[in-house]
PDB file of C-alpha atoms and ligand atoms in Angstrom:
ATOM      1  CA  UNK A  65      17.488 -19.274  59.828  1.00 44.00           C
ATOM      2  CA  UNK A  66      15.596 -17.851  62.942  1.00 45.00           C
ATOM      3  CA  UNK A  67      12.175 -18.458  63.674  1.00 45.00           C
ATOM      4  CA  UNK A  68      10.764 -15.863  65.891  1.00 44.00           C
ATOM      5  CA  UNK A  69       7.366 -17.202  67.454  1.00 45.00           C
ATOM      6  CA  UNK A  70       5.080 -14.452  68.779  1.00 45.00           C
ATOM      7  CA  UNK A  71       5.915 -15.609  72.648  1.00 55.00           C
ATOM      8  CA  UNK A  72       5.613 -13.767  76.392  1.00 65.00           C
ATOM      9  CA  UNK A  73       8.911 -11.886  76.579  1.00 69.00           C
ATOM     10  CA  UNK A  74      10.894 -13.569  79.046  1.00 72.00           C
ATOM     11  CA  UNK A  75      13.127 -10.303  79.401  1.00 81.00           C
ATOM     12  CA  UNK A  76      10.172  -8.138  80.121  1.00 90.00           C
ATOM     13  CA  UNK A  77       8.383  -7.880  83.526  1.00 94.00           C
ATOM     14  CA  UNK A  78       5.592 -10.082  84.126  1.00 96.00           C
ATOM     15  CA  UNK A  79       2.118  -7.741  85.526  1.00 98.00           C
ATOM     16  CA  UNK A  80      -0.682  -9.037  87.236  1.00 98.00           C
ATOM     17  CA  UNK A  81      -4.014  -7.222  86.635  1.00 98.00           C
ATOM     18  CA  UNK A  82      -6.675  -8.109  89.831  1.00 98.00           C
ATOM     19  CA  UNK A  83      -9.678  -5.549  88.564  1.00 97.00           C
ATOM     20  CA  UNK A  84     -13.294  -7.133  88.045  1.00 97.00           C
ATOM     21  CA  UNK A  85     -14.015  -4.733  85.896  1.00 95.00           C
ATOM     22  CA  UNK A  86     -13.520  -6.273  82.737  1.00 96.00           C
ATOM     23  CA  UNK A  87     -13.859  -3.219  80.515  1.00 96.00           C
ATOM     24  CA  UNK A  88     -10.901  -1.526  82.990  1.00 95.00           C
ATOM     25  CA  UNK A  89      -8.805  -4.612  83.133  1.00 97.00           C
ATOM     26  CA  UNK A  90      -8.992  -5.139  79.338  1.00 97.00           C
ATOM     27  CA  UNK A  91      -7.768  -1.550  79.267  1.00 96.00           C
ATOM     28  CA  UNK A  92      -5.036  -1.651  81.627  1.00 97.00           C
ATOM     29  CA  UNK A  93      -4.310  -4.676  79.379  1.00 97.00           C
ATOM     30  CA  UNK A  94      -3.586  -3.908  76.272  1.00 97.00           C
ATOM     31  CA  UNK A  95      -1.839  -0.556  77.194  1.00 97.00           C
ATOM     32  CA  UNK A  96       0.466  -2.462  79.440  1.00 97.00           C
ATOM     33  CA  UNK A  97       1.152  -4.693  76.567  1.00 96.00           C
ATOM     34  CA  UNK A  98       1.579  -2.314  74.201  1.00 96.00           C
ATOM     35  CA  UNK A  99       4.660  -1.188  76.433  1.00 95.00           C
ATOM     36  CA  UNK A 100       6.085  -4.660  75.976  1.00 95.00           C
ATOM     37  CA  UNK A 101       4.858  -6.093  79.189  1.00 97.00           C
ATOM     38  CA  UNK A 102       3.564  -9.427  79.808  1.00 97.00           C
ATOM     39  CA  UNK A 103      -0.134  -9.274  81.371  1.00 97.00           C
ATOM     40  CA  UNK A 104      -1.699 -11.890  83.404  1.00 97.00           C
ATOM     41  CA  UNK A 105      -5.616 -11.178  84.897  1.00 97.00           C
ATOM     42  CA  UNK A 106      -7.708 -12.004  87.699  1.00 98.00           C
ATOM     43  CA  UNK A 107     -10.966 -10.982  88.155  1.00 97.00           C
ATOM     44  CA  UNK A 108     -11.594 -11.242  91.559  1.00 96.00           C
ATOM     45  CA  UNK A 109     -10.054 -11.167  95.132  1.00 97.00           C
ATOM     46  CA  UNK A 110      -9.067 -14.601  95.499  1.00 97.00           C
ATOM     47  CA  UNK A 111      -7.983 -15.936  92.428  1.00 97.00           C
ATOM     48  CA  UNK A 112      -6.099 -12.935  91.959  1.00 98.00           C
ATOM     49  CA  UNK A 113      -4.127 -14.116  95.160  1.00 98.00           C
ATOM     50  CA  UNK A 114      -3.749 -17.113  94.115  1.00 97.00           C
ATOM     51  CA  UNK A 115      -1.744 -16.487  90.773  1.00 97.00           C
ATOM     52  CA  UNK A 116       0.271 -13.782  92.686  1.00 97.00           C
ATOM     53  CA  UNK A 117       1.360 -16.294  95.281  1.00 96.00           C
ATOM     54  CA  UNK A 118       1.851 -19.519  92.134  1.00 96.00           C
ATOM     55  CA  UNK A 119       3.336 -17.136  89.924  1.00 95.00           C
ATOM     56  CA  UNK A 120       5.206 -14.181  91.980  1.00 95.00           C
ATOM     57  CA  UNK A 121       4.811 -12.059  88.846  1.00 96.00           C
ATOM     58  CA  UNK A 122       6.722  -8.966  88.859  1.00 95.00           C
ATOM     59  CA  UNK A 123       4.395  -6.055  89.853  1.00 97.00           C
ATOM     60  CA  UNK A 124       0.458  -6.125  90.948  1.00 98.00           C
ATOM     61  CA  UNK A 125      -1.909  -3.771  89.579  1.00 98.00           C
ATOM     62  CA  UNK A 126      -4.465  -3.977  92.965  1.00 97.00           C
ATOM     63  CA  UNK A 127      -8.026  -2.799  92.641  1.00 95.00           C
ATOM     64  CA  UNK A 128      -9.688  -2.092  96.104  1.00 92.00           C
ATOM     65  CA  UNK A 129     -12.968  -3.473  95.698  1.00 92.00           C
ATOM     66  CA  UNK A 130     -13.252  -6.747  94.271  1.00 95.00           C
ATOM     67  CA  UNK A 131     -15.584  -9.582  95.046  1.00 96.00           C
ATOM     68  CA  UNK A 132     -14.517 -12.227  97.527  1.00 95.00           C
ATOM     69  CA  UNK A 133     -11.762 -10.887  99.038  1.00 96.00           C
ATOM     70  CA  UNK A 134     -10.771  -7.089  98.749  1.00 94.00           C
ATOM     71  CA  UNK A 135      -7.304  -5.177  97.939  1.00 94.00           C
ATOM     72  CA  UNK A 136      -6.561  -4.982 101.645  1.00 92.00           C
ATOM     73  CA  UNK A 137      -7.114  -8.149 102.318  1.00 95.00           C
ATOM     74  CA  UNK A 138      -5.016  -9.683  99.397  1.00 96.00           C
ATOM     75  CA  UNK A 139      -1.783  -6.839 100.706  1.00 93.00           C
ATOM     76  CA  UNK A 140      -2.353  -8.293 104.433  1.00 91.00           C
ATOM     77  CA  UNK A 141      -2.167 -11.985 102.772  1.00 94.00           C
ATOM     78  CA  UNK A 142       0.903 -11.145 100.626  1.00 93.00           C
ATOM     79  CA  UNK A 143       2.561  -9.577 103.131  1.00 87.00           C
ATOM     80  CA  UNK A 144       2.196 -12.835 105.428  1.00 86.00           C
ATOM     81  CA  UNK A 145       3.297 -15.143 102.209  1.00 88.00           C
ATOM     82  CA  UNK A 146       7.793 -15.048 101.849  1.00 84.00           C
ATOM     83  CA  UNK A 147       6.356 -15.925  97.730  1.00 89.00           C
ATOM     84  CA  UNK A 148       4.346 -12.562  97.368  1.00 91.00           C
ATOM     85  CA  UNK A 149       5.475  -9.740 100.802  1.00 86.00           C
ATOM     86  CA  UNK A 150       8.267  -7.898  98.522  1.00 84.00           C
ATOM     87  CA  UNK A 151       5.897  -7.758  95.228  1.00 92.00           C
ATOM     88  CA  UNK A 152       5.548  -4.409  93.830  1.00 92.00           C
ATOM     89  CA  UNK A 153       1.847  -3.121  93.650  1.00 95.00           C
ATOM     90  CA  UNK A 154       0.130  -0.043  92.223  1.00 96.00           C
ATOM     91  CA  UNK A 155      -3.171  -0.063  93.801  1.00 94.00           C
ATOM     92  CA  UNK A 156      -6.471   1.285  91.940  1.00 93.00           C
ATOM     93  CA  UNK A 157      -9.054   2.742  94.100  1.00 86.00           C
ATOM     94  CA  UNK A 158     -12.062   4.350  92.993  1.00 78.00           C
ATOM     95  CA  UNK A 159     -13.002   6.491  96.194  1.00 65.00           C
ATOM     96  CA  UNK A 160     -11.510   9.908  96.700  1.00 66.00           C
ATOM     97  CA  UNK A 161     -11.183   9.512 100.229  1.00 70.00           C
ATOM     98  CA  UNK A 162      -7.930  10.985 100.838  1.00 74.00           C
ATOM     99  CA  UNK A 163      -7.945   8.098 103.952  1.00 77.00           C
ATOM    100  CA  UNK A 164      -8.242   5.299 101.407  1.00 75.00           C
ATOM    101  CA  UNK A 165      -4.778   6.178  99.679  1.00 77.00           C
ATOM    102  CA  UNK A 166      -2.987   6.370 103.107  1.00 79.00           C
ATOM    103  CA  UNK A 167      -4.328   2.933 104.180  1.00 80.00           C
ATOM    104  CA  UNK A 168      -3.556   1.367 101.019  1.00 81.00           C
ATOM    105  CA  UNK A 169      -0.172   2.776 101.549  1.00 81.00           C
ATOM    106  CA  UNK A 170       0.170   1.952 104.848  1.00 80.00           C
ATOM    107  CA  UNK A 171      -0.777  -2.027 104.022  1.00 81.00           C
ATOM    108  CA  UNK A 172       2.121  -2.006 101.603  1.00 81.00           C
ATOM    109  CA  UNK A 173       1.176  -0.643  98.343  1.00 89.00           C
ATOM    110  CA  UNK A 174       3.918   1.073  96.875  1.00 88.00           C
ATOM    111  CA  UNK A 175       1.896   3.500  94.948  1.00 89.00           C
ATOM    112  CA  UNK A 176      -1.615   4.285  94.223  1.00 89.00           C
ATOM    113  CA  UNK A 177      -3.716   5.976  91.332  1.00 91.00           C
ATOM    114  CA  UNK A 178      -7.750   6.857  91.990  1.00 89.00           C
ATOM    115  CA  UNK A 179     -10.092   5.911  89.400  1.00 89.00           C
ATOM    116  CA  UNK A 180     -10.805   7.248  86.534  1.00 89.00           C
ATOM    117  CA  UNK A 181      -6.926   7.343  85.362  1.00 92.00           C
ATOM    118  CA  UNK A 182      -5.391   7.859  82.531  1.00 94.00           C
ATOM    119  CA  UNK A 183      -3.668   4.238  81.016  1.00 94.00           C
ATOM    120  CA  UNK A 184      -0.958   6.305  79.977  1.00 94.00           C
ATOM    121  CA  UNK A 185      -0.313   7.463  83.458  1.00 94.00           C
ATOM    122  CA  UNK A 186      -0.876   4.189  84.964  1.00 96.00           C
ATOM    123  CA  UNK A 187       2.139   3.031  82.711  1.00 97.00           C
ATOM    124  CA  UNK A 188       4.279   5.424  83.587  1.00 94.00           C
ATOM    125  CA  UNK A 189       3.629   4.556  87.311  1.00 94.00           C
ATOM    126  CA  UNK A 190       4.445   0.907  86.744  1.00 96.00           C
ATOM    127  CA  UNK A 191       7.683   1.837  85.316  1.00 94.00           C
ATOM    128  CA  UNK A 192       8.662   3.903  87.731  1.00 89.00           C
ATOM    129  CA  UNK A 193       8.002   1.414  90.461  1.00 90.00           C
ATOM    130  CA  UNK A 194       9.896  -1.127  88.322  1.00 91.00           C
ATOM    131  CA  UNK A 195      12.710   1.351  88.262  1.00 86.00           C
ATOM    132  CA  UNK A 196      13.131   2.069  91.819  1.00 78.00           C
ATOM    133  CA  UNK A 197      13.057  -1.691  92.506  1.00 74.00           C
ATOM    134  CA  UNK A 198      16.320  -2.510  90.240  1.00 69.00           C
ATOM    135  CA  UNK A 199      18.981  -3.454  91.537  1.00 49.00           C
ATOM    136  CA  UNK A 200      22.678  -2.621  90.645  1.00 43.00           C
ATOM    137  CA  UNK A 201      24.443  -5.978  90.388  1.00 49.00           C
ATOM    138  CA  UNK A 202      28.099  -4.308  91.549  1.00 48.00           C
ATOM    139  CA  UNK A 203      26.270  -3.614  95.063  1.00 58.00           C
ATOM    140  CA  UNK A 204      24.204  -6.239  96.118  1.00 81.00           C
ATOM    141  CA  UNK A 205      24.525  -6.711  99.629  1.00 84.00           C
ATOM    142  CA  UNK A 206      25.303  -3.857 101.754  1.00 88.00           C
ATOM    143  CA  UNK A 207      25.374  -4.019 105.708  1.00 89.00           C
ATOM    144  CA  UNK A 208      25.115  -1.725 108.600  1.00 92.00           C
ATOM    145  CA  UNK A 209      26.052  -2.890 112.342  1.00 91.00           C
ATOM    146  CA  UNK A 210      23.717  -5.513 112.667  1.00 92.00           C
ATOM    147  CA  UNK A 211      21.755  -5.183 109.181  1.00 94.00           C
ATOM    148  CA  UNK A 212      22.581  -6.609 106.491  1.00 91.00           C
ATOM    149  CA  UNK A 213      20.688  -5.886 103.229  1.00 92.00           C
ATOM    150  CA  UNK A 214      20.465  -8.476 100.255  1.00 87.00           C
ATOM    151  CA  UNK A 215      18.979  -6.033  97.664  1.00 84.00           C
ATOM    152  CA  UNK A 216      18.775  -8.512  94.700  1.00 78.00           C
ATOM    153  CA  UNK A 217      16.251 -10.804  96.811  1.00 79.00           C
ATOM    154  CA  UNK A 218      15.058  -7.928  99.062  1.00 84.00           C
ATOM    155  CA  UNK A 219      15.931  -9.741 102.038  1.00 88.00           C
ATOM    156  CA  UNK A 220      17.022  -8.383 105.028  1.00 92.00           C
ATOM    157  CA  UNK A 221      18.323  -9.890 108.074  1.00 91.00           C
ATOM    158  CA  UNK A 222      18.924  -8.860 111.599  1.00 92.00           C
ATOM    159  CA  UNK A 223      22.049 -10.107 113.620  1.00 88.00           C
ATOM    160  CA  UNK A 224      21.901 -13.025 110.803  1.00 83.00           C
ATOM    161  CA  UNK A 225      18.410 -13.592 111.515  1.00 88.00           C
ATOM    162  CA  UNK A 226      16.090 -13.243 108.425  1.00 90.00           C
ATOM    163  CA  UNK A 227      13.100 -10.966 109.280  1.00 92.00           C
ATOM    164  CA  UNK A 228      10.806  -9.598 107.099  1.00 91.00           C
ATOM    165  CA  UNK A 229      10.594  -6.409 105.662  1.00 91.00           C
ATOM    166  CA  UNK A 230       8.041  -4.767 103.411  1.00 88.00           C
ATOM    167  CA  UNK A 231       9.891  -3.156 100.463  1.00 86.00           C
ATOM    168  CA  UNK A 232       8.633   0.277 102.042  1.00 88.00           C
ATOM    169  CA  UNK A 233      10.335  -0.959 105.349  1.00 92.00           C
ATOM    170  CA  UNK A 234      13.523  -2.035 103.295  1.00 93.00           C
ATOM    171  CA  UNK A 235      13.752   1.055 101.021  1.00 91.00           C
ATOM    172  CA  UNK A 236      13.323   3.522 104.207  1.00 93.00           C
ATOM    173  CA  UNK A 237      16.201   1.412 106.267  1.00 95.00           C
ATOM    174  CA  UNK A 238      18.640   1.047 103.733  1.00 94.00           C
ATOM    175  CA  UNK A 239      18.193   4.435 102.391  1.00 94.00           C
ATOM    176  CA  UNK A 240      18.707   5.627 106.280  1.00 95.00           C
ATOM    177  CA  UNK A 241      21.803   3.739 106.579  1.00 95.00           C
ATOM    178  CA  UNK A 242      23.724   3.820 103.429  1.00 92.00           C
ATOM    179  CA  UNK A 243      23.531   8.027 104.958  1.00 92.00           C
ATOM    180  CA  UNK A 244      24.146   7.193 107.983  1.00 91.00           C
ATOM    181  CA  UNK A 245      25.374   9.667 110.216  1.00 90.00           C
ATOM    182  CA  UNK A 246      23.329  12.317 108.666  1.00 91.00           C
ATOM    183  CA  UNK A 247      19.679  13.598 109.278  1.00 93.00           C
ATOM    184  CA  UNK A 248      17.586  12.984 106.445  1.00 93.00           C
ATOM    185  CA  UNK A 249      14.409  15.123 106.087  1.00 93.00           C
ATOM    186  CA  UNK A 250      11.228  13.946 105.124  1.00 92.00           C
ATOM    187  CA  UNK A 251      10.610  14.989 101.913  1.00 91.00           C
ATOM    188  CA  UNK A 252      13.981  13.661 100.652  1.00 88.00           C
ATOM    189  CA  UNK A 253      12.994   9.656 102.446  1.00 91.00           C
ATOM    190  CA  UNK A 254       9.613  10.267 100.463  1.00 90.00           C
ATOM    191  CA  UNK A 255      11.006  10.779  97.334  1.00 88.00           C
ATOM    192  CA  UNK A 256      13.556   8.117  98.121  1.00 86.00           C
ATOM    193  CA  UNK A 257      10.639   5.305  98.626  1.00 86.00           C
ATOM    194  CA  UNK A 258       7.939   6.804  96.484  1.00 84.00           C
ATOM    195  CA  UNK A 259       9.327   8.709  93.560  1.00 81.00           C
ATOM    196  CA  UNK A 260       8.089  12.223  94.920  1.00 76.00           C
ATOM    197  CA  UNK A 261       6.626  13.832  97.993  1.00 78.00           C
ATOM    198  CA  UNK A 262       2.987  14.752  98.662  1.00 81.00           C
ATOM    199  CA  UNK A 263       0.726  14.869 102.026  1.00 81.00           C
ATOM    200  CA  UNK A 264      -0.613  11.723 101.405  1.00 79.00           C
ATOM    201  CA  UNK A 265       2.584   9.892 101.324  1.00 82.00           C
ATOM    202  CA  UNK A 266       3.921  11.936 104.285  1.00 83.00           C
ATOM    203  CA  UNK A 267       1.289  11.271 106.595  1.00 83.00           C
ATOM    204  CA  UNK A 268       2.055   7.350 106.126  1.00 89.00           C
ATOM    205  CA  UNK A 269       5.341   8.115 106.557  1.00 91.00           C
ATOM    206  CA  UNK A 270       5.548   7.858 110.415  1.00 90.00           C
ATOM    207  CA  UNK A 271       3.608   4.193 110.319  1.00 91.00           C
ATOM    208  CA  UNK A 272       6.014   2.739 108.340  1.00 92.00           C
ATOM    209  CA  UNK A 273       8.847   3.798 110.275  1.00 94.00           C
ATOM    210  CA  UNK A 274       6.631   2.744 113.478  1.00 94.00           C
ATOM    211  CA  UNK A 275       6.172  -0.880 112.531  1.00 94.00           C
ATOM    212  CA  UNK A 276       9.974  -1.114 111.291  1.00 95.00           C
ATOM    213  CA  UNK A 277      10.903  -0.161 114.482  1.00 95.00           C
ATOM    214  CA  UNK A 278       8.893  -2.824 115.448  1.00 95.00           C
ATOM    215  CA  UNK A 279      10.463  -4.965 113.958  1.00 95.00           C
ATOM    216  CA  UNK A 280      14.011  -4.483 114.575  1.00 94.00           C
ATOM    217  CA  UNK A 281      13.302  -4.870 118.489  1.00 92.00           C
ATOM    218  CA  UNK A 282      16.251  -3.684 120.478  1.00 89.00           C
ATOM    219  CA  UNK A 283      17.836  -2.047 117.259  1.00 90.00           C
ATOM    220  CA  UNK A 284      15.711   0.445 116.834  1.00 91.00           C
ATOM    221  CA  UNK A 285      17.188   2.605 119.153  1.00 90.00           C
ATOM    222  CA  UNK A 286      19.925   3.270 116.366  1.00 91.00           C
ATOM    223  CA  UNK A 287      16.807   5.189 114.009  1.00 93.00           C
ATOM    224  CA  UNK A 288      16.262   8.879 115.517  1.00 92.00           C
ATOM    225  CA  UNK A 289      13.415  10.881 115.057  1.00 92.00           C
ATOM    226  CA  UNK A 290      14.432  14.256 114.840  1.00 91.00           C
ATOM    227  CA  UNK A 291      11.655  16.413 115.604  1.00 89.00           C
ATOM    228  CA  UNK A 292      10.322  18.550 112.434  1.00 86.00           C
ATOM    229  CA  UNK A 293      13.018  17.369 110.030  1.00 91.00           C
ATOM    230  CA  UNK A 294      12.937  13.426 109.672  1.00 93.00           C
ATOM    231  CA  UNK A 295      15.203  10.472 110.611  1.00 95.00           C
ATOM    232  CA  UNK A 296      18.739   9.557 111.695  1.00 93.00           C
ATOM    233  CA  UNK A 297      20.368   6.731 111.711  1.00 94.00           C
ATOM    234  CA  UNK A 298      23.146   6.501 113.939  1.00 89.00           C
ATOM    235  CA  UNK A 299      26.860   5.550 112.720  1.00 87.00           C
ATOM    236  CA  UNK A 300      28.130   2.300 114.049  1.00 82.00           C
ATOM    237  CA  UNK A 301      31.407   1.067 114.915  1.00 68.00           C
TER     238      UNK A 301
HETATM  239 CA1   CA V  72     -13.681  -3.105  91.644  1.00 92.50          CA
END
């Protein structure tokens, strides 16, 4: 006979809460859990990047303001750490300021609700970020002149040389080159990265494909901006 022990779920994705707010994060909490999630907390800045770098859970619930070390720093420090710069996070921000949003963005949040939120949205925005990370095991790697995509790991690599991508900067790229060829307007690479299309979204749009050009050197001449409509990546031999 089975014995079934009230455990963590190994099959279900592991969320870190960072919030100092206790009464939020407990909320956040037990809504998350009630979805089947495993929760782990931290109530301020650094501790909260701390477990994210020890335990590389699978999504980050990011509030702004925290003591000892705030949202943006903990992106910039994630982003710098191979353990934590393709983590998932939803960041929580409780100023309207439409400028706060496109910073977060910007720094590598995937997503972003302002405070006060509904828990039941803020669910239904971790799932969705969840979902556009999977992976389909038939296609794992796919490569494009001299990219090459790992999309189980999130790892891309340049000529053979690793280099590292924020999932924003991956999702853009691969979803560029696997239509390459064809121009791809902006509100179709927004919904591509970020579920839908909004102003806020589209005005970060242009830094991210800034700093992945960036990045890719002497490639980057194979991304086109066409003027008014979006991006192009060019077809290679
Ligand atoms: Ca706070």
């Amino acid at each position: 006979m089975k014995v079934h022990l009230i455990k963590p779920n190994s099959s279900m994705p592991n969320i870190l809460i960072i919030e100092d707010e206790l009464d939020i994060a407990d909320l956040i909490s037990m809504n998350l859990q009630r979805d089947g999630f495993n929760v782990e907390m931290a109530h301020d800045g650094a501790e909260g990047l701390n477990l994210a770098l020890k335990n590389q859970p699978d999504l980050i619930v990011l509030d702004l303001m925290l003591p000892t070390m705030d949202g943006y720093q903990i992106l910039k420090e994630m982003q710098r750490d191979t353990r934590a710069h393709n983590i998932p996070v939803l960041m929580l921000t409780a100023k309207s300021q439409i400028e706060d949003r496109i910073l977060g963005l910007e720094k590598g949040a995937d997503d972003y609700l302002t405070k006060p939120f509904s828990p039941k949205e803020l669910v239904l925005r971790v799932k969705s970020i969840l979902r556009r990370r999977q992976s389909t095991p038939s296609t794992n790697v796919f490569s494009h002149g001299p990219f090459l995509f790992d999309k189980n790991n999130l790892a891309f690599y340049l000529d053979e040389e690793p280099v590292s991508l924020t999932s924003i900067e991956f999702k853009l790229l691969l979803y560029l080159c696997q239509r390459a060829g064809t121009t791809q307007d902006r509100t179709k690479l927004l919904r591509a990265v970020w579920g839908y299309s909004d102003d806020v979204h589209s005005r970060t749009l242009d830094t991210h494909m800034k700093r992945l050009r960036q990045k890719i050197g002497g490639f980057s001449s194979l991304i086109e901006t066409v003027r008014g409509i979006g991006y192009h990546v060019a077809t290679v031999k």
